[in-house]
Amino acid sequence: MDPKQVSDLFQDAVQITSDEITFSLNPGEVDEPQESNQVLIGKILSRYKLGKAAIQGSLQLSWSAIKGWKWKEIEDGLIKFTFANRNDAMNVLARRPWFVCGSLMVLMPWPSWLTPSEIRFDKTPMWVRIESIPPFYWNLSNLKELASRASPVHELPKALRMLSG
């Protein structure tokens, strides 16, 4: 290469310092799912392997109001659910727990950065009905104590408590 051309290249090049290209990443920050996130992953906790027809029939009864969803069994008994839109997927998540043929199905969003084998199916939200407690025991401290036996209790911010009454 001609030395004149090399000289011209260096003159045209933009010189930057390492400070101008240095940045920091925040590993603790998790992005909200994108609008296109319509995929959930689930696992049916059962002693027996359920057939495809049994799974399909049970879910069609439970999710009859939701249109355009489909499922596919992937590795090790995991099930991938795809919904027509994100709202349907979030609606299914909000109504957990789900039971398929009497067996609990643990269902969760599928983070795109995890492979199916990396996802842990060890938790799912549950609704618990407590009956036969006399009304005079229904106070804030007793309710917090009962709730803490099931899971950590999270306080709502004061502004939200005031809005809900």
PDB file of N, CA and C in Angstrom, residues 58-127:
ATOM      1  N   SER A  58     -58.706 -31.701  28.732  1.00  0.00           N
ATOM      2  CA  SER A  58     -58.787 -30.988  30.004  1.00  0.00           C
ATOM      3  C   SER A  58     -58.550 -29.493  29.814  1.00  0.00           C
ATOM      4  N   LEU A  59     -57.552 -29.141  29.026  1.00  0.00           N
ATOM      5  CA  LEU A  59     -57.247 -27.725  28.816  1.00  0.00           C
ATOM      6  C   LEU A  59     -58.305 -27.034  27.963  1.00  0.00           C
ATOM      7  N   GLN A  60     -58.889 -27.739  27.007  1.00  0.00           N
ATOM      8  CA  GLN A  60     -59.948 -27.126  26.201  1.00  0.00           C
ATOM      9  C   GLN A  60     -61.145 -26.770  27.070  1.00  0.00           C
ATOM     10  N   LEU A  61     -61.445 -27.609  28.047  1.00  0.00           N
ATOM     11  CA  LEU A  61     -62.540 -27.281  28.972  1.00  0.00           C
ATOM     12  C   LEU A  61     -62.185 -26.062  29.815  1.00  0.00           C
ATOM     13  N   SER A  62     -60.960 -26.024  30.314  1.00  0.00           N
ATOM     14  CA  SER A  62     -60.546 -24.924  31.193  1.00  0.00           C
ATOM     15  C   SER A  62     -60.372 -23.613  30.447  1.00  0.00           C
ATOM     16  N   TRP A  63     -59.859 -23.675  29.245  1.00  0.00           N
ATOM     17  CA  TRP A  63     -59.521 -22.471  28.492  1.00  0.00           C
ATOM     18  C   TRP A  63     -60.447 -22.259  27.300  1.00  0.00           C
ATOM     19  N   SER A  64     -61.687 -22.654  27.421  1.00  0.00           N
ATOM     20  CA  SER A  64     -62.617 -22.577  26.285  1.00  0.00           C
ATOM     21  C   SER A  64     -62.852 -21.140  25.806  1.00  0.00           C
ATOM     22  N   ALA A  65     -62.723 -20.170  26.694  1.00  0.00           N
ATOM     23  CA  ALA A  65     -62.954 -18.770  26.310  1.00  0.00           C
ATOM     24  C   ALA A  65     -61.761 -18.161  25.570  1.00  0.00           C
ATOM     25  N   ILE A  66     -60.639 -18.836  25.604  1.00  0.00           N
ATOM     26  CA  ILE A  66     -59.430 -18.315  24.965  1.00  0.00           C
ATOM     27  C   ILE A  66     -59.301 -18.944  23.583  1.00  0.00           C
ATOM     28  N   LYS A  67     -59.191 -18.112  22.589  1.00  0.00           N
ATOM     29  CA  LYS A  67     -59.111 -18.586  21.200  1.00  0.00           C
ATOM     30  C   LYS A  67     -57.677 -18.507  20.688  1.00  0.00           C
ATOM     31  N   GLY A  68     -57.316 -19.440  19.842  1.00  0.00           N
ATOM     32  CA  GLY A  68     -56.034 -19.376  19.153  1.00  0.00           C
ATOM     33  C   GLY A  68     -54.831 -19.819  19.956  1.00  0.00           C
ATOM     34  N   TRP A  69     -55.016 -20.636  20.975  1.00  0.00           N
ATOM     35  CA  TRP A  69     -53.860 -21.133  21.709  1.00  0.00           C
ATOM     36  C   TRP A  69     -53.528 -22.533  21.217  1.00  0.00           C
ATOM     37  N   LYS A  70     -52.266 -22.887  21.344  1.00  0.00           N
ATOM     38  CA  LYS A  70     -51.840 -24.233  20.983  1.00  0.00           C
ATOM     39  C   LYS A  70     -50.741 -24.674  21.933  1.00  0.00           C
ATOM     40  N   TRP A  71     -50.519 -25.966  21.973  1.00  0.00           N
ATOM     41  CA  TRP A  71     -49.497 -26.489  22.861  1.00  0.00           C
ATOM     42  C   TRP A  71     -48.691 -27.562  22.158  1.00  0.00           C
ATOM     43  N   LYS A  72     -47.478 -27.742  22.679  1.00  0.00           N
ATOM     44  CA  LYS A  72     -46.586 -28.742  22.111  1.00  0.00           C
ATOM     45  C   LYS A  72     -45.739 -29.293  23.241  1.00  0.00           C
ATOM     46  N   GLU A  73     -45.670 -30.610  23.325  1.00  0.00           N
ATOM     47  CA  GLU A  73     -44.820 -31.217  24.340  1.00  0.00           C
ATOM     48  C   GLU A  73     -43.377 -31.163  23.855  1.00  0.00           C
ATOM     49  N   ILE A  74     -42.516 -30.630  24.720  1.00  0.00           N
ATOM     50  CA  ILE A  74     -41.094 -30.561  24.375  1.00  0.00           C
ATOM     51  C   ILE A  74     -40.349 -31.474  25.338  1.00  0.00           C
ATOM     52  N   GLU A  75     -39.100 -31.267  25.545  1.00  0.00           N
ATOM     53  CA  GLU A  75     -38.269 -32.194  26.316  1.00  0.00           C
ATOM     54  C   GLU A  75     -38.753 -32.468  27.736  1.00  0.00           C
ATOM     55  N   ASP A  76     -38.549 -33.710  28.179  1.00  0.00           N
ATOM     56  CA  ASP A  76     -38.787 -34.153  29.561  1.00  0.00           C
ATOM     57  C   ASP A  76     -40.152 -33.776  30.121  1.00  0.00           C
ATOM     58  N   GLY A  77     -41.198 -33.926  29.358  1.00  0.00           N
ATOM     59  CA  GLY A  77     -42.545 -33.669  29.854  1.00  0.00           C
ATOM     60  C   GLY A  77     -42.903 -32.202  29.996  1.00  0.00           C
ATOM     61  N   LEU A  78     -42.092 -31.319  29.473  1.00  0.00           N
ATOM     62  CA  LEU A  78     -42.410 -29.894  29.517  1.00  0.00           C
ATOM     63  C   LEU A  78     -43.333 -29.557  28.357  1.00  0.00           C
ATOM     64  N   ILE A  79     -44.234 -28.613  28.599  1.00  0.00           N
ATOM     65  CA  ILE A  79     -45.215 -28.239  27.590  1.00  0.00           C
ATOM     66  C   ILE A  79     -45.054 -26.758  27.272  1.00  0.00           C
ATOM     67  N   LYS A  80     -44.947 -26.461  25.986  1.00  0.00           N
ATOM     68  CA  LYS A  80     -44.849 -25.079  25.508  1.00  0.00           C
ATOM     69  C   LYS A  80     -46.232 -24.650  25.032  1.00  0.00           C
ATOM     70  N   PHE A  81     -46.732 -23.549  25.599  1.00  0.00           N
ATOM     71  CA  PHE A  81     -48.032 -23.003  25.219  1.00  0.00           C
ATOM     72  C   PHE A  81     -47.810 -21.704  24.457  1.00  0.00           C
ATOM     73  N   THR A  82     -48.449 -21.584  23.314  1.00  0.00           N
ATOM     74  CA  THR A  82     -48.366 -20.367  22.516  1.00  0.00           C
ATOM     75  C   THR A  82     -49.766 -19.797  22.382  1.00  0.00           C
ATOM     76  N   PHE A  83     -49.909 -18.507  22.668  1.00  0.00           N
ATOM     77  CA  PHE A  83     -51.212 -17.847  22.637  1.00  0.00           C
ATOM     78  C   PHE A  83     -51.264 -16.843  21.497  1.00  0.00           C
ATOM     79  N   ALA A  84     -52.474 -16.554  21.044  1.00  0.00           N
ATOM     80  CA  ALA A  84     -52.666 -15.623  19.931  1.00  0.00           C
ATOM     81  C   ALA A  84     -52.221 -14.215  20.308  1.00  0.00           C
ATOM     82  N   ASN A  85     -52.371 -13.857  21.589  1.00  0.00           N
ATOM     83  CA  ASN A  85     -51.910 -12.538  22.026  1.00  0.00           C
ATOM     84  C   ASN A  85     -51.431 -12.598  23.472  1.00  0.00           C
ATOM     85  N   ARG A  86     -50.683 -11.594  23.844  1.00  0.00           N
ATOM     86  CA  ARG A  86     -50.073 -11.549  25.179  1.00  0.00           C
ATOM     87  C   ARG A  86     -51.130 -11.488  26.282  1.00  0.00           C
ATOM     88  N   ASN A  87     -52.227 -10.787  26.049  1.00  0.00           N
ATOM     89  CA  ASN A  87     -53.269 -10.678  27.075  1.00  0.00           C
ATOM     90  C   ASN A  87     -53.830 -12.037  27.455  1.00  0.00           C
ATOM     91  N   ASP A  88     -54.011 -12.910  26.479  1.00  0.00           N
ATOM     92  CA  ASP A  88     -54.501 -14.254  26.781  1.00  0.00           C
ATOM     93  C   ASP A  88     -53.498 -15.014  27.641  1.00  0.00           C
ATOM     94  N   ALA A  89     -52.219 -14.905  27.310  1.00  0.00           N
ATOM     95  CA  ALA A  89     -51.186 -15.578  28.099  1.00  0.00           C
ATOM     96  C   ALA A  89     -51.164 -15.040  29.532  1.00  0.00           C
ATOM     97  N   MET A  90     -51.256 -13.726  29.695  1.00  0.00           N
ATOM     98  CA  MET A  90     -51.248 -13.130  31.031  1.00  0.00           C
ATOM     99  C   MET A  90     -52.517 -13.498  31.809  1.00  0.00           C
ATOM    100  N   ASN A  91     -53.636 -13.629  31.118  1.00  0.00           N
ATOM    101  CA  ASN A  91     -54.885 -14.043  31.750  1.00  0.00           C
ATOM    102  C   ASN A  91     -54.759 -15.465  32.299  1.00  0.00           C
ATOM    103  N   VAL A  92     -54.170 -16.357  31.524  1.00  0.00           N
ATOM    104  CA  VAL A  92     -53.962 -17.736  31.980  1.00  0.00           C
ATOM    105  C   VAL A  92     -53.043 -17.747  33.196  1.00  0.00           C
ATOM    106  N   LEU A  93     -51.985 -16.952  33.164  1.00  0.00           N
ATOM    107  CA  LEU A  93     -51.070 -16.886  34.311  1.00  0.00           C
ATOM    108  C   LEU A  93     -51.769 -16.349  35.555  1.00  0.00           C
ATOM    109  N   ALA A  94     -52.601 -15.348  35.379  1.00  0.00           N
ATOM    110  CA  ALA A  94     -53.265 -14.714  36.520  1.00  0.00           C
ATOM    111  C   ALA A  94     -54.255 -15.654  37.197  1.00  0.00           C
ATOM    112  N   ARG A  95     -54.744 -16.645  36.490  1.00  0.00           N
ATOM    113  CA  ARG A  95     -55.759 -17.543  37.037  1.00  0.00           C
ATOM    114  C   ARG A  95     -55.178 -18.857  37.562  1.00  0.00           C
ATOM    115  N   ARG A  96     -53.870 -18.889  37.779  1.00  0.00           N
ATOM    116  CA  ARG A  96     -53.264 -20.091  38.339  1.00  0.00           C
ATOM    117  C   ARG A  96     -53.777 -20.335  39.742  1.00  0.00           C
ATOM    118  N   PRO A  97     -53.782 -21.553  40.231  1.00  0.00           N
ATOM    119  CA  PRO A  97     -53.210 -22.783  39.689  1.00  0.00           C
ATOM    120  C   PRO A  97     -54.157 -23.474  38.704  1.00  0.00           C
ATOM    121  N   TRP A  98     -53.571 -24.272  37.817  1.00  0.00           N
ATOM    122  CA  TRP A  98     -54.324 -25.063  36.849  1.00  0.00           C
ATOM    123  C   TRP A  98     -54.107 -26.538  37.148  1.00  0.00           C
ATOM    124  N   PHE A  99     -55.183 -27.297  36.983  1.00  0.00           N
ATOM    125  CA  PHE A  99     -55.115 -28.741  37.172  1.00  0.00           C
ATOM    126  C   PHE A  99     -55.511 -29.421  35.875  1.00  0.00           C
ATOM    127  N   VAL A 100     -54.739 -30.419  35.492  1.00  0.00           N
ATOM    128  CA  VAL A 100     -55.007 -31.189  34.281  1.00  0.00           C
ATOM    129  C   VAL A 100     -55.243 -32.628  34.710  1.00  0.00           C
ATOM    130  N   CYS A 101     -56.459 -33.106  34.501  1.00  0.00           N
ATOM    131  CA  CYS A 101     -56.832 -34.474  34.892  1.00  0.00           C
ATOM    132  C   CYS A 101     -56.503 -34.722  36.367  1.00  0.00           C
ATOM    133  N   GLY A 102     -56.742 -33.734  37.207  1.00  0.00           N
ATOM    134  CA  GLY A 102     -56.518 -33.860  38.641  1.00  0.00           C
ATOM    135  C   GLY A 102     -55.084 -33.639  39.084  1.00  0.00           C
ATOM    136  N   SER A 103     -54.173 -33.407  38.170  1.00  0.00           N
ATOM    137  CA  SER A 103     -52.765 -33.182  38.514  1.00  0.00           C
ATOM    138  C   SER A 103     -52.426 -31.701  38.354  1.00  0.00           C
ATOM    139  N   LEU A 104     -51.602 -31.209  39.254  1.00  0.00           N
ATOM    140  CA  LEU A 104     -51.197 -29.802  39.222  1.00  0.00           C
ATOM    141  C   LEU A 104     -50.304 -29.531  38.016  1.00  0.00           C
ATOM    142  N   MET A 105     -50.617 -28.452  37.308  1.00  0.00           N
ATOM    143  CA  MET A 105     -49.752 -28.002  36.216  1.00  0.00           C
ATOM    144  C   MET A 105     -49.100 -26.690  36.654  1.00  0.00           C
ATOM    145  N   VAL A 106     -47.783 -26.718  36.796  1.00  0.00           N
ATOM    146  CA  VAL A 106     -47.026 -25.515  37.133  1.00  0.00           C
ATOM    147  C   VAL A 106     -46.772 -24.786  35.817  1.00  0.00           C
ATOM    148  N   LEU A 107     -47.206 -23.539  35.764  1.00  0.00           N
ATOM    149  CA  LEU A 107     -47.171 -22.765  34.530  1.00  0.00           C
ATOM    150  C   LEU A 107     -46.478 -21.439  34.793  1.00  0.00           C
ATOM    151  N   MET A 108     -45.604 -21.030  33.884  1.00  0.00           N
ATOM    152  CA  MET A 108     -44.890 -19.767  34.068  1.00  0.00           C
ATOM    153  C   MET A 108     -44.472 -19.181  32.729  1.00  0.00           C
ATOM    154  N   PRO A 109     -44.141 -17.882  32.730  1.00  0.00           N
ATOM    155  CA  PRO A 109     -43.619 -17.287  31.497  1.00  0.00           C
ATOM    156  C   PRO A 109     -42.294 -17.958  31.143  1.00  0.00           C
ATOM    157  N   TRP A 110     -41.988 -18.008  29.883  1.00  0.00           N
ATOM    158  CA  TRP A 110     -40.735 -18.611  29.438  1.00  0.00           C
ATOM    159  C   TRP A 110     -39.744 -17.507  29.117  1.00  0.00           C
ATOM    160  N   PRO A 111     -38.796 -17.234  30.021  1.00  0.00           N
ATOM    161  CA  PRO A 111     -37.782 -16.222  29.731  1.00  0.00           C
ATOM    162  C   PRO A 111     -36.935 -16.674  28.545  1.00  0.00           C
ATOM    163  N   SER A 112     -36.771 -15.819  27.571  1.00  0.00           N
ATOM    164  CA  SER A 112     -36.091 -16.197  26.331  1.00  0.00           C
ATOM    165  C   SER A 112     -34.620 -16.549  26.542  1.00  0.00           C
ATOM    166  N   TRP A 113     -34.028 -16.106  27.634  1.00  0.00           N
ATOM    167  CA  TRP A 113     -32.612 -16.370  27.854  1.00  0.00           C
ATOM    168  C   TRP A 113     -32.369 -17.714  28.540  1.00  0.00           C
ATOM    169  N   LEU A 114     -33.431 -18.446  28.906  1.00  0.00           N
ATOM    170  CA  LEU A 114     -33.269 -19.750  29.542  1.00  0.00           C
ATOM    171  C   LEU A 114     -33.680 -20.871  28.599  1.00  0.00           C
ATOM    172  N   THR A 115     -32.969 -21.982  28.696  1.00  0.00           N
ATOM    173  CA  THR A 115     -33.400 -23.177  27.979  1.00  0.00           C
ATOM    174  C   THR A 115     -34.437 -23.876  28.850  1.00  0.00           C
ATOM    175  N   PRO A 116     -35.287 -24.709  28.279  1.00  0.00           N
ATOM    176  CA  PRO A 116     -36.314 -25.376  29.092  1.00  0.00           C
ATOM    177  C   PRO A 116     -35.741 -26.158  30.270  1.00  0.00           C
ATOM    178  N   SER A 117     -34.593 -26.778  30.104  1.00  0.00           N
ATOM    179  CA  SER A 117     -34.020 -27.574  31.192  1.00  0.00           C
ATOM    180  C   SER A 117     -33.518 -26.710  32.350  1.00  0.00           C
ATOM    181  N   GLU A 118     -33.315 -25.418  32.124  1.00  0.00           N
ATOM    182  CA  GLU A 118     -32.835 -24.521  33.182  1.00  0.00           C
ATOM    183  C   GLU A 118     -33.968 -23.958  34.038  1.00  0.00           C
ATOM    184  N   ILE A 119     -35.194 -24.114  33.603  1.00  0.00           N
ATOM    185  CA  ILE A 119     -36.331 -23.542  34.325  1.00  0.00           C
ATOM    186  C   ILE A 119     -36.710 -24.462  35.476  1.00  0.00           C
ATOM    187  N   ARG A 120     -36.906 -23.872  36.642  1.00  0.00           N
ATOM    188  CA  ARG A 120     -37.291 -24.645  37.832  1.00  0.00           C
ATOM    189  C   ARG A 120     -38.795 -24.557  38.020  1.00  0.00           C
ATOM    190  N   PHE A 121     -39.413 -25.699  38.176  1.00  0.00           N
ATOM    191  CA  PHE A 121     -40.861 -25.777  38.381  1.00  0.00           C
ATOM    192  C   PHE A 121     -41.132 -26.152  39.836  1.00  0.00           C
ATOM    193  N   ASP A 122     -40.644 -25.327  40.754  1.00  0.00           N
ATOM    194  CA  ASP A 122     -40.774 -25.652  42.168  1.00  0.00           C
ATOM    195  C   ASP A 122     -41.736 -24.740  42.917  1.00  0.00           C
ATOM    196  N   LYS A 123     -42.365 -23.779  42.227  1.00  0.00           N
ATOM    197  CA  LYS A 123     -43.297 -22.861  42.891  1.00  0.00           C
ATOM    198  C   LYS A 123     -44.450 -22.540  41.965  1.00  0.00           C
ATOM    199  N   THR A 124     -45.611 -22.336  42.564  1.00  0.00           N
ATOM    200  CA  THR A 124     -46.770 -21.839  41.828  1.00  0.00           C
ATOM    201  C   THR A 124     -47.695 -21.163  42.835  1.00  0.00           C
ATOM    202  N   PRO A 125     -48.382 -20.108  42.436  1.00  0.00           N
ATOM    203  CA  PRO A 125     -49.307 -19.465  43.377  1.00  0.00           C
ATOM    204  C   PRO A 125     -50.525 -20.352  43.636  1.00  0.00           C
ATOM    205  N   MET A 126     -51.048 -20.278  44.839  1.00  0.00           N
ATOM    206  CA  MET A 126     -52.231 -21.050  45.238  1.00  0.00           C
ATOM    207  C   MET A 126     -53.194 -20.140  45.981  1.00  0.00           C
ATOM    208  N   TRP A 127     -54.460 -20.416  45.818  1.00  0.00           N
ATOM    209  CA  TRP A 127     -55.481 -19.764  46.622  1.00  0.00           C
ATOM    210  C   TRP A 127     -55.846 -20.722  47.743  1.00  0.00           C
TER     211      TRP A 127
END
